[in-house]
Coordinates of C-alpha atoms in Angstrom, one line a residue:
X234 CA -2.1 10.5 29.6
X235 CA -4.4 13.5 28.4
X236 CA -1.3 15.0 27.3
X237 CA 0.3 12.1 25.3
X238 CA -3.0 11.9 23.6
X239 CA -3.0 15.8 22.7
X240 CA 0.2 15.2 21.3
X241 CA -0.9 12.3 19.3
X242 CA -3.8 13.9 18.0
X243 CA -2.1 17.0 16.8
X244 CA 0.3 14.9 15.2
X245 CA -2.3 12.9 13.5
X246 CA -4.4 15.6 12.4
X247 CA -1.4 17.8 10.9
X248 CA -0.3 14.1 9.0
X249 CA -3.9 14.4 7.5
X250 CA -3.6 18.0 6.7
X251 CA -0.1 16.9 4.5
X252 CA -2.1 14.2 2.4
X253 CA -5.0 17.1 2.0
X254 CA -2.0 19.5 0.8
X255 CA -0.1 16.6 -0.9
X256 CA -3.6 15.6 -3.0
X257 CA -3.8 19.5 -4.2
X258 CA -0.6 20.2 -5.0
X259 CA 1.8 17.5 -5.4
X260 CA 5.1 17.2 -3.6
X261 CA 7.0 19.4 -5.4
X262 CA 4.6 22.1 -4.5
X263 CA 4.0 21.1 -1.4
X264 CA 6.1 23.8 1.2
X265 CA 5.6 23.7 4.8
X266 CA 3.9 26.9 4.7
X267 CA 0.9 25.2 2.7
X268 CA 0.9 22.3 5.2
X269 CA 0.9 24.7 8.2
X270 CA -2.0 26.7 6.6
X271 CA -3.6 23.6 5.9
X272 CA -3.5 22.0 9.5
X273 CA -4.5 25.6 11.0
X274 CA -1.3 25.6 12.5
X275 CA 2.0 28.1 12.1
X276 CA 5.1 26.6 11.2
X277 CA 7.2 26.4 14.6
X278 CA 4.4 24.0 15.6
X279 CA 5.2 22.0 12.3
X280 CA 8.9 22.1 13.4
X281 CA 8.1 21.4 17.0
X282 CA 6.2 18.2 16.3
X283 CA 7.7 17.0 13.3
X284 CA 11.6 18.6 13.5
X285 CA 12.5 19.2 9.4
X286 CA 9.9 19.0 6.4
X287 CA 11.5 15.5 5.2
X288 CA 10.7 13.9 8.7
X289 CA 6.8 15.2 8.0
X290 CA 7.0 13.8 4.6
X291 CA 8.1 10.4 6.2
X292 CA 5.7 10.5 8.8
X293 CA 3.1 10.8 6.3
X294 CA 4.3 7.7 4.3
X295 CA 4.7 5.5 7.5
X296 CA 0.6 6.6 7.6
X297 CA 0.1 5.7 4.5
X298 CA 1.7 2.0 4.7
X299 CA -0.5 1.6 7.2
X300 CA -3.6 2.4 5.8
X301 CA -2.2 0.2 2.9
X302 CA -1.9 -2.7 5.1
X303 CA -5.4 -2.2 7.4
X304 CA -7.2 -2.2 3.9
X305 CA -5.4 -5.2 2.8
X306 CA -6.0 -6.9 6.4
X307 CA -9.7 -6.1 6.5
X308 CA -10.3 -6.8 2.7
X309 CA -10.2 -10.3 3.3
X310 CA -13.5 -12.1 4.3
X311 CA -12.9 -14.5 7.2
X312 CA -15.2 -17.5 6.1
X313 CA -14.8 -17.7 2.7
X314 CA -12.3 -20.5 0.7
X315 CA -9.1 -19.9 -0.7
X316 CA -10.6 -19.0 -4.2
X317 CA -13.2 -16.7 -3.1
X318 CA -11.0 -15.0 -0.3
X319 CA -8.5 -14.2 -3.0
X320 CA -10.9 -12.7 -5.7
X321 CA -12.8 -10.8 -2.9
X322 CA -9.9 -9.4 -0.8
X323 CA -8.0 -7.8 -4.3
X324 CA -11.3 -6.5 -5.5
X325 CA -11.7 -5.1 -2.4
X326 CA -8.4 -3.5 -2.3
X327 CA -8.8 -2.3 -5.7
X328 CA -12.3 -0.3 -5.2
X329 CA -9.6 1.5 -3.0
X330 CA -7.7 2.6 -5.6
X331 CA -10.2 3.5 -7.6
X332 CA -11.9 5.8 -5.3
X333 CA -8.4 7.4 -4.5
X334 CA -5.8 7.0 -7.3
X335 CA -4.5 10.5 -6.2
X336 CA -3.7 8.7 -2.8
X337 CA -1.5 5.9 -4.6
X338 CA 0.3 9.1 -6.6
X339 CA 1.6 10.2 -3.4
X340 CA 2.9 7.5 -1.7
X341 CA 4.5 6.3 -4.8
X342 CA 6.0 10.0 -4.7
X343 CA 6.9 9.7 -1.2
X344 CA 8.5 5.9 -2.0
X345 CA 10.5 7.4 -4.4
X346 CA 11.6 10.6 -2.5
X347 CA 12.6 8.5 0.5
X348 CA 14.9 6.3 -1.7
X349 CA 16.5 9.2 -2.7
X350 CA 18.0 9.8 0.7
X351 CA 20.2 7.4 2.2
X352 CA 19.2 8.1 5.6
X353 CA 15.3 6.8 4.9
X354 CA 15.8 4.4 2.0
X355 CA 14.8 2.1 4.5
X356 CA 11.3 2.9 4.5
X357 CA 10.8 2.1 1.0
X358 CA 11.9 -1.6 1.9
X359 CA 9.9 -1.7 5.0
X360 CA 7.1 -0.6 3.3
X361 CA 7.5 -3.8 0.6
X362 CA 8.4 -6.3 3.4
X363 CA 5.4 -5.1 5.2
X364 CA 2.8 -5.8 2.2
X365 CA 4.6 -9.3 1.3
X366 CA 4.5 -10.1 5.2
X367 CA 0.8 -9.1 5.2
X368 CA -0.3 -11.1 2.1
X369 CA 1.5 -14.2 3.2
X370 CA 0.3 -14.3 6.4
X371 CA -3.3 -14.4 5.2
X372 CA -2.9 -16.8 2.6
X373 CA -1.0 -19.5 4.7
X374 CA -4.0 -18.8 7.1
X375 CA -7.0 -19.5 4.4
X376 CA -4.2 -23.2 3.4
X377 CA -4.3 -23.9 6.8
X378 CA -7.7 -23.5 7.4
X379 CA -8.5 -25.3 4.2
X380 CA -6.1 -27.8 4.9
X381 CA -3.9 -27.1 1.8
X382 CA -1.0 -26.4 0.9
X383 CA 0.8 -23.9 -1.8
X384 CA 2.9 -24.9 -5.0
X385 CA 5.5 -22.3 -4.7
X386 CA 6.5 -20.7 -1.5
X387 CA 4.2 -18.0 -0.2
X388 CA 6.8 -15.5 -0.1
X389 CA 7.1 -15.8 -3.7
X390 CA 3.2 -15.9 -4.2
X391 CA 3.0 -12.3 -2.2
X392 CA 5.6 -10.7 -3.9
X393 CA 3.9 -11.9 -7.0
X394 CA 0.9 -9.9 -5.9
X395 CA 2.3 -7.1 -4.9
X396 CA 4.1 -6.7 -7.9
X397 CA 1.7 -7.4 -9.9
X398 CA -1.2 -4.8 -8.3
X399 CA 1.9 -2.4 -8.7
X400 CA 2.0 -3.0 -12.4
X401 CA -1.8 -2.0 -12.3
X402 CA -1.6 0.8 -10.0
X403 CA 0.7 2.7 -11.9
X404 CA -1.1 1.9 -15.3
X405 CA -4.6 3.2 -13.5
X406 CA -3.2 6.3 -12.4
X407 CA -1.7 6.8 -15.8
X408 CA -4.8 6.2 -17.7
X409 CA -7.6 5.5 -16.0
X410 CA -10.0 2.8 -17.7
X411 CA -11.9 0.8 -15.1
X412 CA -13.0 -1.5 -17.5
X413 CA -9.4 -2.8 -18.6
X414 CA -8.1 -2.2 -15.0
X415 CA -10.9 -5.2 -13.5
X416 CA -10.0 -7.3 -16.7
X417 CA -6.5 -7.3 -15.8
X418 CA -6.7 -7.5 -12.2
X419 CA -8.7 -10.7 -12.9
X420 CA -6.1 -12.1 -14.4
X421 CA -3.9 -11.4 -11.9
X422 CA -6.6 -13.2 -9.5
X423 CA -6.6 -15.8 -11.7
X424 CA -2.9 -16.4 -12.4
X425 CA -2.4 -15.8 -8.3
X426 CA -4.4 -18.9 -7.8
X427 CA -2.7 -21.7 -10.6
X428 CA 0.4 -20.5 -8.8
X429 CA -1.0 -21.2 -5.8
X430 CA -1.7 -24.9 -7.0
X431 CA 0.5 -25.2 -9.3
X432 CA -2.2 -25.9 -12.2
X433 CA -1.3 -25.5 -15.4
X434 CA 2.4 -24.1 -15.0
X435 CA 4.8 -24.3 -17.8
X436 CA 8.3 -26.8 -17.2
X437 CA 10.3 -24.5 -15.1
X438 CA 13.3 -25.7 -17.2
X439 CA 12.0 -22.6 -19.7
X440 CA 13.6 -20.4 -17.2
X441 CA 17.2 -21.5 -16.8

């Protein structure tokens, strides 16, 4: 046992020293030998844990959907209605963001550098089904709990979401403006919820 948790320690703590490394330099200037100096470690013991650079790399974004999702698990209050719950858990994912845009640079990086590759294109569609699976999961458990039910299908509601805190991600990181940033995300709050009741929706007919 001592030995399976050395081994997951040392993997988690040179996965930390990547991010550090990634945050400074960027992927593209990110080599091995700056991880490995990074994690106080020489690069046969990158290899040994890790095998090639790319599996690091995609080690590191597995890590980072996972952060993703905890935050978004544990942003959500537990005794609060559907309204509030909403507005509180995507504020509370978005103080995230802006106290480390650099951290939503790289994974978008790594998202994109994984699709490149055939052989790990799937972890750019796990990541997604993860974060719809996620949201969904807590909003059918605030309609439950409230005894309500949604206007269009959750799994349209969460992708919704995600796309639209996407859409805000990438214009934060691009030019930073709290101000505008809450204003929109607001909006997105708000427009989250008439979809969610179906208040105030336009004739669907405008789409066909």
């Amino acid at each position: 046992m001592s030995r399976v948790n050395n081994v997951a320690e040392q993997r988690a703590s040179i996965i930390a020293a990547t991010i550090r490394a990634l945050t400074r330099d960027g992927l593209a200037e990110t080599t091995t030998r700056k991880i490995a100096a990074e994690a106080n470690v020489n690069q046969a013991t990158l290899r040994y844990y890790f095998g090639a650079k790319d599996d690091l790399l995609f080690a590191v974004l597995q890590e980072m959907m996972q952060i993703t999702r905890q935050i978004v698990q544990t942003s959500l209050p537990v005794d609060e209605d559907l309204h509030t719950a909403i507005a509180m858990g995507l504020k509370a994912f978005w103080a995230h963001v802006e106290e480390a845009p650099e951290l939503q640079v790289i994974q978008y990086e790594l998202t994109m550098y994984a699709l490149r590759n055939p052989q790990s294109a799937w972890l750019a569609r796990e990541q997604y089904d993860g974060y719809f699976s996620v949201i969904e999961a807590l909003f059918q458990r605030y309609l439950e709990a409230a005894g309500k039910t949604s206007a269009l299908p959750l799994a349209d509601v969460a992708r919704f979401v995600v796309g639209g805190i996407d859409g805000l991600i990438l214009q934060y990181v691009s030019n930073p403006d709290p101000v505008r940033a809450r204003k929109s995300l607001d909006s997105l709050i708000l427009a989250t919820i008439s979809l969610m009741e179906g208040s105030n929706l336009p004739d669907a007919r405008i789409l066909a």
